[in-house]
Coordinates of C-alpha atoms in Angstrom, one line a residue:
X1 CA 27.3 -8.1 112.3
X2 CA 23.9 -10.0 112.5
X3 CA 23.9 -13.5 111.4
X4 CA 20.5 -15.7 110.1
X5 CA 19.7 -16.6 114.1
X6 CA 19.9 -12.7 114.9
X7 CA 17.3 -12.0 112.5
X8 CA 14.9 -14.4 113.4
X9 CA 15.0 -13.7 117.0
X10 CA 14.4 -9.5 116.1
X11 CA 11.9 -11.0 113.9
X12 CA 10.5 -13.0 116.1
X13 CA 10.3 -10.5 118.7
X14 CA 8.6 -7.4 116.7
X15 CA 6.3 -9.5 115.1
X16 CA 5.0 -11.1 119.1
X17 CA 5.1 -7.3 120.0
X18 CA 3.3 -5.7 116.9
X19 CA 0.6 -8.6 117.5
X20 CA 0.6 -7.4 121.1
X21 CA -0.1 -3.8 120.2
X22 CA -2.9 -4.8 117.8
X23 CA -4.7 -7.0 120.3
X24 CA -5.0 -4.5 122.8
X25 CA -6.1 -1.8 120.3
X26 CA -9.0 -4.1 119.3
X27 CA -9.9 -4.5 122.8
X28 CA -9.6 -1.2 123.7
X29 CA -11.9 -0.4 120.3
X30 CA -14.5 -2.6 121.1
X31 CA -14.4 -2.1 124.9
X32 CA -15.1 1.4 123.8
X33 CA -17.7 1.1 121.4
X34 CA -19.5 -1.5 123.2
X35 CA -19.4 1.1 126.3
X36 CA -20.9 3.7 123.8
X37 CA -23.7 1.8 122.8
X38 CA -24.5 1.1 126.1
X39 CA -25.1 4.3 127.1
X40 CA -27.3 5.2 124.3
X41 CA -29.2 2.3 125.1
X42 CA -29.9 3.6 128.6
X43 CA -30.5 7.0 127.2
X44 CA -33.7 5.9 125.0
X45 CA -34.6 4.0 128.4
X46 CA -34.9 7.7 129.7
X47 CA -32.0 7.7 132.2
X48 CA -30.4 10.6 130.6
X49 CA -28.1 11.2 134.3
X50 CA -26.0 8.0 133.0
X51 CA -25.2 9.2 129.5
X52 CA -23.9 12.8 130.6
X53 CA -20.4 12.0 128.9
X54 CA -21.8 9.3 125.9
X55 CA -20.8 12.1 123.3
X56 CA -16.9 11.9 124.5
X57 CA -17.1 8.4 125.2
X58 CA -18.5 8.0 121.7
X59 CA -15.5 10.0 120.1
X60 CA -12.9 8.4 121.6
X61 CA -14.5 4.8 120.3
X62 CA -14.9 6.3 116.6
X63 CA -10.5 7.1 117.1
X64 CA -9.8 4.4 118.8
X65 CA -11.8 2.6 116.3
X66 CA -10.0 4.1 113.2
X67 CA -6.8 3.5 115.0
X68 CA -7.6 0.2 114.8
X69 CA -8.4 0.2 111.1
X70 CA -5.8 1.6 109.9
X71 CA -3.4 -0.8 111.6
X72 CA -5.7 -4.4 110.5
X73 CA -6.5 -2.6 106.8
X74 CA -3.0 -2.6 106.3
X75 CA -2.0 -6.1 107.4
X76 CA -5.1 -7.4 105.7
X77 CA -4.0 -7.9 101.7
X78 CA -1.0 -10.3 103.6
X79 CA -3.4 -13.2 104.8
X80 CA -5.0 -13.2 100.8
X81 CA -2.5 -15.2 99.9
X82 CA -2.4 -17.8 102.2
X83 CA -3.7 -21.4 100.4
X84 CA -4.3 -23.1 104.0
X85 CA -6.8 -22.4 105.9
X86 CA -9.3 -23.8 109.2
X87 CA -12.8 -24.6 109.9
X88 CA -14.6 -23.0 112.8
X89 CA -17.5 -25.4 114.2
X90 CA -19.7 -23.4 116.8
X91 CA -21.7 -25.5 119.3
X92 CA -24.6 -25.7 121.0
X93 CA -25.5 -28.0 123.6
X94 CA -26.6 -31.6 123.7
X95 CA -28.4 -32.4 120.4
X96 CA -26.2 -29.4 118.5
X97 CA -23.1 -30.6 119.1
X98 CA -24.0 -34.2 118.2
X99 CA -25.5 -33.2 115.1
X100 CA -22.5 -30.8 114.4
X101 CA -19.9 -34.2 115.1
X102 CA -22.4 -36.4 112.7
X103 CA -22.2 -34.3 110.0
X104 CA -18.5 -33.7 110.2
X105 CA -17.7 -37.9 111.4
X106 CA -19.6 -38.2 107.8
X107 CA -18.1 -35.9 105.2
X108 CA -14.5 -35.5 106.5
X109 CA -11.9 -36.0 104.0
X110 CA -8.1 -36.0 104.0
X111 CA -6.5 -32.9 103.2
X112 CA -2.9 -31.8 104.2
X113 CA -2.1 -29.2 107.2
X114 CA -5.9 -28.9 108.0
X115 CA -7.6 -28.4 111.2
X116 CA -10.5 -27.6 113.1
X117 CA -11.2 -25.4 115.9
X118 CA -14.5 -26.4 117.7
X119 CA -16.3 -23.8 120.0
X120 CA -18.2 -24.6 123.1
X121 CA -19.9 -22.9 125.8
X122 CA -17.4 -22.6 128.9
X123 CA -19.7 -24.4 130.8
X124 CA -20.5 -27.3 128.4
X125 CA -18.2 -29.7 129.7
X126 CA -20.6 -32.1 128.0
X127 CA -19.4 -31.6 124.8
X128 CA -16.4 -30.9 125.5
X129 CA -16.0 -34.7 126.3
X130 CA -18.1 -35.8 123.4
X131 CA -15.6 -33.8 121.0
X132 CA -12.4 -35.0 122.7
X133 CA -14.1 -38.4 122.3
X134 CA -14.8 -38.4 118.5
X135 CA -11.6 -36.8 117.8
X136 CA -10.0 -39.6 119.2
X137 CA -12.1 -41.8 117.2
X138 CA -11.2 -39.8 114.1
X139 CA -7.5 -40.8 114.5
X140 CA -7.5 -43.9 115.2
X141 CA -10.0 -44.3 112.2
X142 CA -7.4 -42.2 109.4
X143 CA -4.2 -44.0 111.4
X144 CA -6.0 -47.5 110.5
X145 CA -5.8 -45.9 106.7
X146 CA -2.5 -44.5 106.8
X147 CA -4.2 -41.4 106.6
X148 CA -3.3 -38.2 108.4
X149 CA -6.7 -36.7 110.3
X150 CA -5.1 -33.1 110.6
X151 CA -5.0 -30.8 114.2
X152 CA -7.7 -29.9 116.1
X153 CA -8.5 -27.3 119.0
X154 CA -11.4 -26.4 121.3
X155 CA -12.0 -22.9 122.1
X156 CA -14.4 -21.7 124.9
X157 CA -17.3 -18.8 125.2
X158 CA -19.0 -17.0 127.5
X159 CA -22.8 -17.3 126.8
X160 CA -24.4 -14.0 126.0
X161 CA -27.8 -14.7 128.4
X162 CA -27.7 -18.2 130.5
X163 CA -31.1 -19.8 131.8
X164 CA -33.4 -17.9 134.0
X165 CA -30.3 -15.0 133.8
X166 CA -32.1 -11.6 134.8
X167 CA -32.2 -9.2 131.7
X168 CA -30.8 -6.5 133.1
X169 CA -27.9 -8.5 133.5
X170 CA -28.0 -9.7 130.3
X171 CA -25.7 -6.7 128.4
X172 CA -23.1 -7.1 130.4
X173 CA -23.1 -10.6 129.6
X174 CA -23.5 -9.9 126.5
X175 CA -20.3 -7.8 126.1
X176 CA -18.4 -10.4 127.6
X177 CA -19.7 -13.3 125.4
X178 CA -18.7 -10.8 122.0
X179 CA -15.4 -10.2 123.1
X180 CA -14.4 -13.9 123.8
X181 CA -16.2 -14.3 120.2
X182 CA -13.7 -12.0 118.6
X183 CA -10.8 -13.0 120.5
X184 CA -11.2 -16.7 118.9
X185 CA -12.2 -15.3 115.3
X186 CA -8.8 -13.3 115.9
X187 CA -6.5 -16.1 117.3
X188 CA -4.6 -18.1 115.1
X189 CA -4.4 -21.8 115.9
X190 CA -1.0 -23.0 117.5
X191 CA -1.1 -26.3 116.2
X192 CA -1.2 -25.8 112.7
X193 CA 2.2 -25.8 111.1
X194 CA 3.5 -22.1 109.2
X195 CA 2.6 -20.6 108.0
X196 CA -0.2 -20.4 110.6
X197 CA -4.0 -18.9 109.1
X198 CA -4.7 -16.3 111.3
X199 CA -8.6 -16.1 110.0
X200 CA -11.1 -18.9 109.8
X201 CA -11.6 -19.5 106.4
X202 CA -15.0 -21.1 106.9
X203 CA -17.7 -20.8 110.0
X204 CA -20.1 -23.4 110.5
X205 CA -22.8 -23.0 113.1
X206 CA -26.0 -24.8 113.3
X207 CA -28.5 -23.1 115.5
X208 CA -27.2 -22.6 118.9
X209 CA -27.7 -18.7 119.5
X210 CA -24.4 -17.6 120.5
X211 CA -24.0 -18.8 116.5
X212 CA -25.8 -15.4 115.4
X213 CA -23.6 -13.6 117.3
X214 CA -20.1 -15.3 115.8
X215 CA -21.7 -14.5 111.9
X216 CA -22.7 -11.1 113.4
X217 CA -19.3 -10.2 114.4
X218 CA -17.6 -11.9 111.3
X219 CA -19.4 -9.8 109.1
X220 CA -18.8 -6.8 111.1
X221 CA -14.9 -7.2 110.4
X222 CA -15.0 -7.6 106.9
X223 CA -17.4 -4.7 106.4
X224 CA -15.1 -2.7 107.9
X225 CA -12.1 -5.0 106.3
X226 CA -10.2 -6.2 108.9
X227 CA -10.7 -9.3 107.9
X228 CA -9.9 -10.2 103.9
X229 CA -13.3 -11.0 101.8
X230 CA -11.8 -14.6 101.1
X231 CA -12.0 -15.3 104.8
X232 CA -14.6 -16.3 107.4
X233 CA -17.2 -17.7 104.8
X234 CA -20.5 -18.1 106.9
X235 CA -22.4 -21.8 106.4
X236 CA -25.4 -22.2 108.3
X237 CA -27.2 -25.3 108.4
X238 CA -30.8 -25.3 109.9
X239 CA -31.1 -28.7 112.3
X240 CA -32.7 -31.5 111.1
X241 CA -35.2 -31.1 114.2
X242 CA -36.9 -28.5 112.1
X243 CA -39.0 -29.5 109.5
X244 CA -41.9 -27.0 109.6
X245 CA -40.8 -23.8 110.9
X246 CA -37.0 -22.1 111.0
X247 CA -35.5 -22.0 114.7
X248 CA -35.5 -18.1 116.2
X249 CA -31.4 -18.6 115.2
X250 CA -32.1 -19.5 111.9
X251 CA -34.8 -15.9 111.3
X252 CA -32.0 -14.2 112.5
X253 CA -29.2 -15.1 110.6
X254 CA -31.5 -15.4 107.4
X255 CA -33.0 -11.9 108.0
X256 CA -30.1 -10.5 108.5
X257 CA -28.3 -11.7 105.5
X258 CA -25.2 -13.2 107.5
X259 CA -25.0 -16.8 106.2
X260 CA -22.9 -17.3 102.6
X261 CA -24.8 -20.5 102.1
X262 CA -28.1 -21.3 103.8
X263 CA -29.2 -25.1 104.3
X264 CA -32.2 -26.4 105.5
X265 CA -33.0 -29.8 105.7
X266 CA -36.6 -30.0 104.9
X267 CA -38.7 -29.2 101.7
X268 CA -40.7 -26.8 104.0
X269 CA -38.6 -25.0 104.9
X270 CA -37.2 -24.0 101.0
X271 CA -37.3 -20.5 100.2
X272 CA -35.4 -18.4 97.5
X273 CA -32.4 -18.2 99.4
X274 CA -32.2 -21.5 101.0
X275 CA -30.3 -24.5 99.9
X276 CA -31.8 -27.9 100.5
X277 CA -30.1 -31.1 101.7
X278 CA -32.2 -33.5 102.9
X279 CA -30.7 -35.1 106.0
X280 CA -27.3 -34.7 106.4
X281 CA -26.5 -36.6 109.5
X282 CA -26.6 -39.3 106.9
X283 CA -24.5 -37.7 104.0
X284 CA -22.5 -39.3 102.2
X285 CA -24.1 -42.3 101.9
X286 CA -20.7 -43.6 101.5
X287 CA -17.6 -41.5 104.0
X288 CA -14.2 -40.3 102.3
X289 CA -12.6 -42.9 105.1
X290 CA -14.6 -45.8 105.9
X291 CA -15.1 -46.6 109.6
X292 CA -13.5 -49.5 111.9
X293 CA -15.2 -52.6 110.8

């Protein structure tokens, strides 16, 4: 006869394995798809000799690909009911990050079992350190409060195109870059006490590039719900730096529709779709949790 500690362990166990299973049938799906669209990209470049098999390739994507459907699709309707959630922070080096940190130093508020996942280029060790440093700062600022400042993590990316990177290159990086995206938009933070969120419920980026491609990818798995529609709200916030004319990040994501909520941060930049907050390095005038004095 099983008892209570039986259970959990077999429990335990088929749900590491069925979470094993559905990682590598994403991978597999993407790697597959990805692999696809390659090839018709170097067909319309006129190398037809490299896209002989696209049309099988392409097949076994589009079941691999509904595979993975109707395995996610199923376990979907279970995260709606989750009330916790975590913030995703994407950032860009030097003055991105430090804005990103400003804004969030600013306007963070108590609020039980919450946490933040930060993510940084693999090789931005910068902010790296400037993130470790002001979380640091953040407890000892709540813990003079009695206050609880909540977990934190920091994931890490592969850059889709670095500087002076050949273009030719550039899709392979590229690949590599969304697949490290979609593992930490999959991945469920370890720190947060159960039941754990396996979504972000909110994505923050503002402007660093590689922040088009997380919004790209989050709206790609809610179109094709794998991901619930009360997850992975997109908040883009245009830097402060810009006062005359959107960054090339910013035309993207507003062009192609993938922010929830669009801020700029000048009057000039106001548009029918844009929301307008006026400095926000700055906001609130007055923090939730005041600093050290």
């Amino acid at each position: 006869m099983n008892t209570n500690r039986d259970q959990a362990v077999q429990t335990a166990i088929g749900s590491t394995v069925l979470d094993f299973i559905k990682g590598g049938i994403v991978l597999i799906t993407f790697l597959g798809t990805t692999l696809a669209i390659t090839m018709v990209v170097f067909k319309l470049m006129g190398k037809p000799h490299i896209g002989g098999g696209g049309t099988i390739l392409a097949t076994v994507a589009a079941s691999l690909f509904l595979m993975g459907y109707l395995v996610f699709g199923a376990d979907a309707g279970t995260v709606r009911g989750l009330s916790t959630h975590y913030i995703l922070m994407i950032c860009g080096s030097g003055g991105h990050t430090a804005e990103m940190i400003q804004m969030v130093e600013r306007s963070i508020r108590p609020e039980k079992s919450s946490h933040r996942r930060w993510a940084v280029g693999k090789d931005d060790l910068k902010s790296y350190d400037k993130i470790l440093a002001f979380e640091r700062r953040l407890l000892n600022r709540f813990s003079c409060h009695s206050m609880d400042s909540g977990t934190f993590d920091i994931v890490r990316f592969g850059r889709a195109r670095y500087v002076h990177q050949s273009w030719l290159t550039t899709p392979f990086t590229a690949i590599l870059s969304l697949l490290d995206i979609l593992y930490i938009l999959t991945t469920p933070p370890y720190q947060n006490p159960s039941p754990r969120p396996r979504y972000p419920g909110v994505i923050v980026t503002n402007g660093p590039g590689t922040g088009f491609l997380f919004l790209l990818v989050a709206r790609a798995l809610k179109l094709i719900h794998l991901v619930p529609a009360s997850h992975m709200r997109t908040l883009y916030v245009e830097s402060w730096a810009r006062v005359k004319s959107l960054s090339l990040t910013g035309k993207l994501i507003r062009r192609a529709k993938l922010a929830d909520i669009f801020i700029v941060q000048s009057r000039f930049l106001t548009g029918p779709s844009e929301t307008l907050s006026e400095n926000l390095l700055v906001m609130p005038e007055q923090p939730y949790i005041p600093f050290d004095t």
